[in-house]
Short mmCIF file of C-alpha atoms and ligand atoms in Angstrom, two decimals:
data_model
loop_
_atom_site.label_atom_id
_atom_site.label_comp_id
_atom_site.label_asym_id
_atom_site.label_seq_id
_atom_site.Cartn_x
_atom_site.Cartn_y
_atom_site.Cartn_z
CA MET A 193 0.02 -0.02 0.04
CA ILE A 194 1.52 3.32 -1.17
CA ILE A 195 0.85 6.65 0.66
CA ALA A 196 1.77 10.08 -0.77
CA HIS A 197 3.05 12.67 1.70
CA LEU A 198 2.95 16.31 0.72
CA SER A 199 3.38 19.45 2.95
CA ASP A 200 3.90 23.24 2.88
CA LEU A 201 2.16 23.99 -0.43
CA HIS A 202 1.90 27.62 0.59
CA LEU A 203 -0.75 28.36 -2.11
CA GLY A 204 -1.22 32.11 -2.53
CA TYR A 205 2.50 32.88 -1.69
CA ARG A 206 3.71 36.07 -3.32
CA ALA A 207 7.04 37.67 -3.60
CA PHE A 208 9.21 40.25 -5.38
CA GLY A 209 6.27 42.06 -6.92
CA ASN A 210 6.78 40.78 -10.48
CA VAL A 211 3.39 40.60 -12.14
CA GLU A 212 2.33 38.85 -15.30
CA GLN A 213 -1.22 39.12 -16.61
CA GLY A 214 -2.22 40.55 -13.34
CA ARG A 215 -0.85 37.67 -11.26
CA ASN A 216 2.25 37.58 -9.11
CA ILE A 217 4.71 35.49 -10.89
CA ARG A 218 5.85 33.60 -7.78
CA GLU A 219 2.23 32.81 -6.85
CA ALA A 220 1.81 31.33 -10.28
CA ASP A 221 5.15 29.34 -9.76
CA VAL A 222 3.78 27.87 -6.52
CA ALA A 223 0.49 26.89 -8.07
CA ARG A 224 2.28 25.33 -10.94
CA ALA A 225 4.53 23.27 -8.64
CA PHE A 226 1.41 22.05 -6.88
CA HIS A 227 -0.28 21.03 -10.17
CA GLN A 228 2.86 19.31 -11.19
CA ALA A 229 2.91 17.37 -7.88
CA ILE A 230 -0.73 16.48 -8.45
CA GLN A 231 0.07 15.09 -11.95
CA ARG A 232 2.81 12.98 -10.49
CA VAL A 233 0.59 11.76 -7.69
CA VAL A 234 -1.95 10.70 -10.37
CA GLU A 235 0.74 8.61 -12.15
CA ILE A 236 1.71 6.93 -8.93
CA ALA A 237 -1.77 6.31 -7.93
CA PRO A 238 -1.28 5.97 -4.20
CA SER A 239 -4.03 4.52 -1.81
CA VAL A 240 -4.18 7.83 0.11
CA VAL A 241 -2.84 11.35 -0.25
CA LEU A 242 -1.64 13.21 2.81
CA VAL A 243 -1.05 16.95 3.17
CA ALA A 244 0.67 17.83 6.45
CA GLY A 245 -0.08 21.52 6.86
CA ASP A 246 0.56 25.00 5.37
CA VAL A 247 -1.76 24.22 2.45
CA PHE A 248 -2.02 28.05 2.13
CA ASP A 249 0.54 30.73 2.61
CA ARG A 250 -1.50 32.70 5.06
CA PRO A 251 -4.75 32.52 7.08
CA GLU A 252 -6.58 34.83 4.65
CA PRO A 253 -5.42 33.31 1.37
CA PRO A 254 -6.25 35.15 -1.88
CA HIS A 255 -9.15 33.78 -3.85
CA SER A 256 -6.75 32.44 -6.46
CA ALA A 257 -5.21 30.07 -3.87
CA LEU A 258 -8.61 28.59 -3.14
CA VAL A 259 -9.26 28.00 -6.81
CA ALA A 260 -5.77 26.29 -7.19
CA LEU A 261 -6.51 23.97 -4.36
CA ALA A 262 -10.08 23.21 -5.64
CA GLN A 263 -8.68 22.44 -9.15
CA GLY A 264 -5.95 20.16 -7.66
CA LEU A 265 -8.54 18.22 -5.70
CA GLN A 266 -10.74 17.98 -8.71
CA SER A 267 -7.90 16.53 -10.79
CA LEU A 268 -7.28 13.91 -8.10
CA ARG A 269 -10.92 13.06 -7.84
CA GLU A 270 -11.36 12.54 -11.58
CA ALA A 271 -8.13 10.39 -11.95
CA LEU A 272 -8.24 8.54 -8.57
CA PRO A 273 -11.90 8.51 -7.49
CA ASP A 274 -11.22 6.10 -4.62
CA THR A 275 -8.20 7.75 -3.20
CA PRO A 276 -8.90 9.81 -0.02
CA VAL A 277 -7.13 13.17 0.37
CA LEU A 278 -6.45 13.96 4.01
CA MET A 279 -5.21 17.46 5.02
CA ALA A 280 -4.22 18.80 8.43
CA ALA A 281 -4.06 22.59 8.92
CA GLY A 282 -0.75 24.15 9.56
CA ALA A 283 -0.06 27.49 11.38
CA ARG A 284 -0.43 29.26 8.00
CA ASP A 285 -3.91 27.80 7.66
CA THR A 286 -5.01 28.83 11.13
CA PRO A 287 -6.54 32.22 11.90
CA ALA A 288 -5.73 33.79 15.20
CA GLY A 289 -9.40 33.93 16.29
CA SER A 290 -10.34 30.51 17.75
CA ALA A 291 -13.93 30.86 16.38
CA ASP A 292 -12.67 31.27 12.84
CA PRO A 293 -12.16 27.85 11.14
CA GLY A 294 -10.13 29.31 8.25
CA ALA A 295 -10.68 28.77 4.56
CA LEU A 296 -9.31 25.23 4.56
CA ALA A 297 -12.36 24.05 6.62
CA ALA A 298 -14.64 24.67 3.54
CA PHE A 299 -12.89 21.80 1.79
CA ASP A 300 -13.80 19.35 4.61
CA THR A 301 -17.30 19.23 3.06
CA LEU A 302 -16.05 17.61 -0.19
CA PRO A 303 -16.57 13.84 -0.64
CA GLY A 304 -13.38 11.94 -0.21
CA VAL A 305 -11.66 14.92 1.41
CA GLU A 306 -10.86 15.34 4.99
CA ALA A 307 -9.65 18.96 5.85
CA VAL A 308 -8.96 18.92 9.63
CA THR A 309 -8.62 22.32 11.05
CA ALA A 310 -9.69 22.40 14.72
CA THR A 311 -9.47 19.18 16.70
CA THR A 312 -7.51 15.98 16.14
CA ARG A 313 -9.40 13.50 14.02
CA SER A 314 -8.92 9.75 13.67
CA ILE A 315 -10.19 8.13 10.46
CA HIS A 316 -10.42 4.34 9.86
CA TYR A 317 -10.57 3.02 6.28
CA SER A 318 -11.65 -0.67 6.65
CA ARG A 319 -11.29 -1.25 2.83
CA LEU A 320 -7.59 -0.24 3.20
CA ASP A 321 -7.08 -1.68 6.71
CA LEU A 322 -5.67 1.74 7.41
CA ASN A 323 -6.10 4.27 10.35
CA VAL A 324 -4.89 7.82 9.97
CA VAL A 325 -4.79 10.31 12.82
CA LEU A 326 -4.63 14.05 11.75
CA VAL A 327 -3.30 16.61 14.29
CA PRO A 328 -3.89 20.16 13.02
CA HIS A 329 -1.92 23.08 14.36
CA ARG A 330 -4.92 24.39 16.45
CA SER A 331 -5.38 21.23 18.46
CA THR A 332 -1.72 21.49 19.65
CA ILE A 333 -2.05 25.06 20.85
CA GLN A 334 -5.45 24.83 22.55
CA GLY A 335 -6.16 22.59 25.52
CA PRO A 336 -6.84 19.88 26.33
CA ARG A 337 -3.85 18.04 24.83
CA PRO A 338 -4.96 15.88 21.85
CA LEU A 339 -5.47 12.31 22.42
CA VAL A 340 -3.35 10.60 19.76
CA GLU A 341 -3.27 6.91 19.66
CA PRO A 342 -2.85 4.33 16.96
CA ASN A 343 -5.81 2.08 16.29
CA PRO A 344 -4.80 -1.54 17.35
CA ASP A 345 -7.52 -2.95 14.94
CA ALA A 346 -5.87 -1.54 11.83
CA ARG A 347 -3.06 -3.22 9.93
CA TRP A 348 -1.58 0.20 9.09
CA ASN A 349 -1.34 3.24 11.34
CA VAL A 350 -0.32 6.63 10.02
CA LEU A 351 0.06 9.96 11.86
CA VAL A 352 -0.21 13.34 10.15
CA GLY A 353 0.97 16.30 12.11
CA TYR A 354 2.35 19.85 11.99
CA GLY A 355 5.13 21.28 14.19
CA SER A 356 8.78 20.84 15.24
CA VAL A 357 10.32 17.63 16.60
CA ASP A 358 12.12 17.31 19.90
CA ARG A 359 14.62 14.72 18.68
CA GLU A 360 15.70 13.57 22.23
CA LYS A 361 12.16 13.00 23.48
CA ARG A 362 10.95 11.82 20.09
CA THR A 363 7.93 14.10 20.43
CA LEU A 364 6.07 16.54 18.26
CA VAL A 365 6.34 20.09 19.79
CA SER A 366 3.70 22.66 19.04
CA ASN A 367 5.02 25.81 17.39
CA ALA A 368 3.10 28.04 19.70
CA LEU A 369 6.03 28.14 22.20
CA VAL A 370 3.76 28.92 25.17
CA SER A 371 2.10 25.50 25.09
CA ASP A 372 3.69 22.29 26.04
CA ALA A 373 1.36 20.14 23.98
CA LEU A 374 3.51 17.10 22.96
CA LEU A 375 2.73 13.90 21.28
CA SER A 376 4.80 10.76 20.96
CA LEU A 377 6.23 9.83 17.64
CA ASP A 378 7.32 6.43 18.69
CA SER A 379 7.94 4.32 15.67
CA ASP A 380 6.51 1.22 17.32
CA ASP A 381 3.14 2.98 17.28
CA TRP A 382 3.12 4.26 13.76
CA ASP A 383 4.06 2.81 10.43
CA TYR A 384 4.66 6.23 8.99
CA VAL A 385 4.61 9.73 10.52
CA ALA A 386 3.97 12.56 7.91
CA LEU A 387 4.98 16.04 9.14
CA GLY A 388 4.69 19.55 7.92
CA HIS A 389 6.33 22.87 8.91
CA GLU A 390 9.88 22.31 8.02
CA HIS A 391 10.61 23.23 4.31
CA PHE A 392 13.58 20.93 4.00
CA ARG A 393 12.89 17.23 3.39
CA ARG A 394 14.32 14.96 5.97
CA GLU A 395 13.85 11.91 8.17
CA VAL A 396 13.87 13.13 11.74
CA ALA A 397 13.58 9.78 13.42
CA SER A 398 13.03 6.32 12.04
CA GLY A 399 9.79 6.50 10.06
CA VAL A 400 9.26 10.17 10.83
CA TYR A 401 9.49 12.44 7.95
CA TYR A 402 9.27 16.01 6.79
CA ALA A 403 8.47 15.98 3.03
CA GLY A 404 9.49 19.63 2.73
CA ALA A 405 7.89 22.34 0.58
CA LEU A 406 7.19 21.98 -3.16
CA GLU A 407 8.83 25.35 -3.97
CA ARG A 408 11.29 27.68 -2.33
CA VAL A 409 8.74 29.73 -0.39
CA GLY A 410 10.87 30.71 2.63
CA ALA A 411 11.97 34.28 3.36
CA THR A 412 15.49 33.42 2.28
CA PRO A 413 15.23 31.22 -0.83
CA TRP A 414 19.07 31.36 -1.20
CA GLU A 415 19.43 28.98 1.78
CA GLU A 416 17.35 26.40 -0.13
CA ALA A 417 19.14 27.02 -3.52
CA ALA A 418 20.86 23.64 -3.58
CA GLU A 419 17.94 21.76 -1.87
CA GLU A 420 15.65 19.57 -3.94
CA LYS A 421 12.00 20.23 -3.50
CA GLY A 422 9.15 17.80 -3.94
CA PHE A 423 7.02 15.21 -2.09
CA GLN A 424 7.49 11.70 -0.85
CA THR A 425 5.78 8.29 -1.15
CA CYS A 426 6.12 5.35 1.17
CA ASP A 427 5.25 1.69 0.35
CA LEU A 428 4.05 0.60 3.89
CA GLU A 429 4.58 -3.11 3.07
CA SER A 430 8.22 -2.81 2.04
CA GLY A 431 8.95 0.35 4.02
CA GLN A 432 10.46 1.81 0.82
CA VAL A 433 10.38 5.61 0.76
CA ARG A 434 10.68 7.50 -2.55
CA PHE A 435 11.24 11.12 -3.11
CA HIS A 436 9.61 12.78 -6.14
CA PRO A 437 11.33 16.02 -7.12
CA ILE A 438 9.32 18.92 -8.39
CA HIS A 439 11.18 21.41 -10.52
CA GLY A 440 10.30 24.93 -9.47
CA ARG A 441 11.96 28.20 -10.48
CA PRO A 442 15.77 27.97 -10.19
CA VAL A 443 17.40 29.89 -7.28
CA VAL A 444 21.05 30.88 -7.67
CA SER A 445 23.16 31.93 -4.72
CA LEU A 446 26.57 33.22 -5.91
CA GLU A 447 29.88 33.09 -4.20
CA PRO A 448 30.77 36.43 -2.43
CA ILE A 449 32.79 38.91 -4.34
CA PRO A 450 35.46 40.71 -2.26
CA PHE A 451 35.52 44.51 -2.85
CA GLU A 452 39.00 45.67 -3.61
CA ALA A 453 39.18 49.19 -2.09
CA ASP A 454 42.44 49.96 -4.11
CA ARG A 455 40.83 48.98 -7.37
CA PRO A 456 37.09 50.05 -7.06
CA GLU A 457 36.61 49.96 -10.86
CA ARG A 458 37.27 46.24 -10.75
CA LEU A 459 33.90 45.59 -8.93
CA ARG A 460 31.68 46.15 -12.07
CA GLU A 461 33.89 43.77 -13.92
CA ARG A 462 33.69 41.03 -11.29
CA VAL A 463 29.90 41.35 -10.93
CA ARG A 464 29.56 41.00 -14.76
CA GLU A 465 31.94 37.94 -14.73
CA VAL A 466 30.13 36.22 -11.88
CA LEU A 467 26.76 36.69 -13.41
CA LEU A 468 27.86 35.57 -16.80
CA GLU A 469 29.36 32.43 -15.25
CA VAL A 470 26.01 31.12 -14.04
CA PRO A 471 25.45 27.84 -15.88
CA GLY A 472 22.44 28.22 -18.22
CA GLY A 473 22.40 31.89 -17.60
CA ILE A 474 20.48 34.02 -15.13
CA GLU A 475 17.39 34.40 -17.34
CA GLU A 476 14.13 34.17 -15.38
CA LYS A 477 15.97 32.94 -12.23
CA ILE A 478 15.99 34.24 -8.70
CA VAL A 479 19.64 35.35 -8.11
CA ARG A 480 21.64 36.70 -5.13
CA ILE A 481 24.87 38.40 -5.52
CA ARG A 482 26.99 39.05 -2.40
CA ILE A 483 29.68 41.77 -2.18
CA GLN A 484 32.06 41.71 0.76
CA GLY A 485 33.49 44.94 2.22
CA LEU A 486 31.59 47.34 -0.03
CA PRO A 487 30.58 50.41 2.10
CA ALA A 488 26.77 51.08 1.51
CA GLU A 489 27.65 54.64 0.28
CA ARG A 490 29.73 53.24 -2.53
CA MET A 491 26.76 51.33 -4.13
CA ASP A 492 27.05 53.87 -6.91
CA LEU A 493 29.96 51.89 -8.24
CA LEU A 494 27.26 49.37 -9.38
CA ASP A 495 25.36 52.03 -11.24
CA GLY A 496 24.72 51.04 -14.84
CA VAL A 497 25.81 47.45 -14.36
CA LEU A 498 22.60 46.09 -12.57
CA PRO A 499 19.62 47.18 -14.66
CA GLU A 500 20.53 44.94 -17.53
CA TYR A 501 20.83 41.92 -15.28
CA ARG A 502 17.74 42.90 -13.26
CA ARG A 503 15.77 42.73 -16.58
CA ARG A 504 17.12 39.39 -17.35
CA ALA A 505 16.58 37.65 -13.98
CA LEU A 506 13.24 37.27 -12.37
CA HIS A 507 14.70 38.85 -9.29
CA LEU A 508 18.32 39.97 -8.60
CA GLU A 509 19.16 40.56 -4.99
CA VAL A 510 22.37 42.47 -3.99
CA GLN A 511 23.59 41.81 -0.48
CA LEU A 512 26.40 43.79 1.11
CA ASP A 513 28.52 41.66 3.54
CA ASP A 514 30.68 43.77 5.73
CA GLU A 515 32.34 40.56 6.81
CA PRO A 516 36.07 40.41 6.09
CA PRO A 517 36.61 36.78 4.70
CA GLY A 518 37.23 34.20 7.33
CA HIS A 519 35.99 36.15 10.24
CA LEU A 520 32.71 36.19 12.17
CA SER A 521 30.63 39.15 10.88
CA GLN A 522 29.35 41.87 13.29
CA ASP A 523 25.81 40.61 12.63
CA VAL A 524 26.68 37.14 13.88
CA GLN A 525 28.46 38.46 16.93
CA LEU A 526 25.40 40.52 17.62
CA SER A 527 22.77 37.90 17.24
CA ARG A 528 25.00 35.62 19.42
CA ARG A 529 24.99 38.15 22.21
CA LEU A 530 21.23 38.69 21.90
CA ALA A 531 20.61 34.88 22.08
CA SER A 532 22.72 34.61 25.30
CA LYS A 533 20.89 37.53 26.93
CA LEU A 534 17.56 36.08 26.03
CA VAL A 535 18.47 32.77 27.51
CA GLU A 536 19.67 34.48 30.79
CA ARG A 537 16.36 36.42 31.08
CA LEU A 538 13.90 33.71 30.11
CA ALA A 539 15.56 31.23 32.47
CA GLY A 540 14.14 33.31 35.31
CA GLU A 541 10.61 33.31 33.93
CA ASN A 542 7.94 30.68 34.38
CA GLN A 543 8.24 27.23 32.82
CA ASN A 544 5.99 27.93 29.83
CA PHE A 545 9.00 29.49 28.33
CA ASP A 546 10.99 26.27 28.26
CA ALA A 547 10.47 25.67 24.53
CA LEU A 548 11.41 29.33 23.75
CA VAL A 549 14.65 28.96 25.86
CA GLU A 550 15.41 25.79 24.03
CA LEU A 551 14.83 27.42 20.60
CA VAL A 552 17.12 30.41 21.45
CA GLN A 553 19.76 27.93 22.77
CA ASP A 554 19.61 26.05 19.52
CA CYS A 555 20.47 29.30 17.69
CA LEU A 556 23.70 29.67 19.69
CA PRO A 557 26.82 28.72 17.71
CA GLU A 558 27.92 26.29 20.46
CA ARG A 559 24.88 24.17 19.76
CA GLN A 560 25.45 24.14 16.02
CA ARG A 561 28.33 21.68 16.25
MN1 LIG B 141 5.49 26.21 5.87
#
């Protein structure tokens, strides 16, 4: 029995302000990645399709995002009429007001679709001998703590959840750091755990996976430039997991160019060289160029060189790094100091801040090793 695991679709995501035929180009990219994924799912024909949160990019998605989701669900229904689609809401799908179910809840009314947005839901498919427990974001931030148990009568038990993982305790941690809602991810209990929230695909514990986002929808796409995006399938009988890449818009993060103060005119040349060296060109790509040691008031040195490349790329970001190569930048030192101060202060506060303390500690360079 094959299950498909998608997450972090972020339908309705918009960035960079490039518009084509009235539509934000990145929003169209994200919708295209979703439809590509749906086509691939149709070819694979799994027994069930799981979406582990952040279906939409924000709690009030644009209408175009609702249409994109409805079209995707319709394609699945037509091609795979017997395959249930099970979605658990992520933080992005969850409005702040607890009485507001969010747009995703409307899709819960469709036959063959479960869109779980408020409380944890357990669904048993006797035809498939499968039980799926879906834990939406809201059920982890509002008491009482969700009751999450496998069904002993089912051959297959699958958990779908949204949040961060505490690796030591093997538990799912809510992203609302004030709550201590935890649930066990013990692999003896579950045949597969499908998680959402992290945009990088990875196996966090045996049988516990983040499928990652379908496109580079984070605030810093550069950090995901080399990361493949897509979704995952698992054959529960053999335990074989497969990743299915989705080809979104290319993101290029270029090696930093050191500014030579004694030869300022060299900078334009270097910028041109670096941009021309991009394999396949920069056309229609999202590109970041970094320059080390260029004082912000000397940006005029780049006058005349950037517009041409800005026209060719979808987006060209110029980042000034004041870091001398090989040293810790001022910024890093500053965030390091901030992190230690936060830890000191929060340690004196009440226990609800444990998770926050942990998070800040994780940011400290000492923990990164
Ligand atoms: Mn997300």
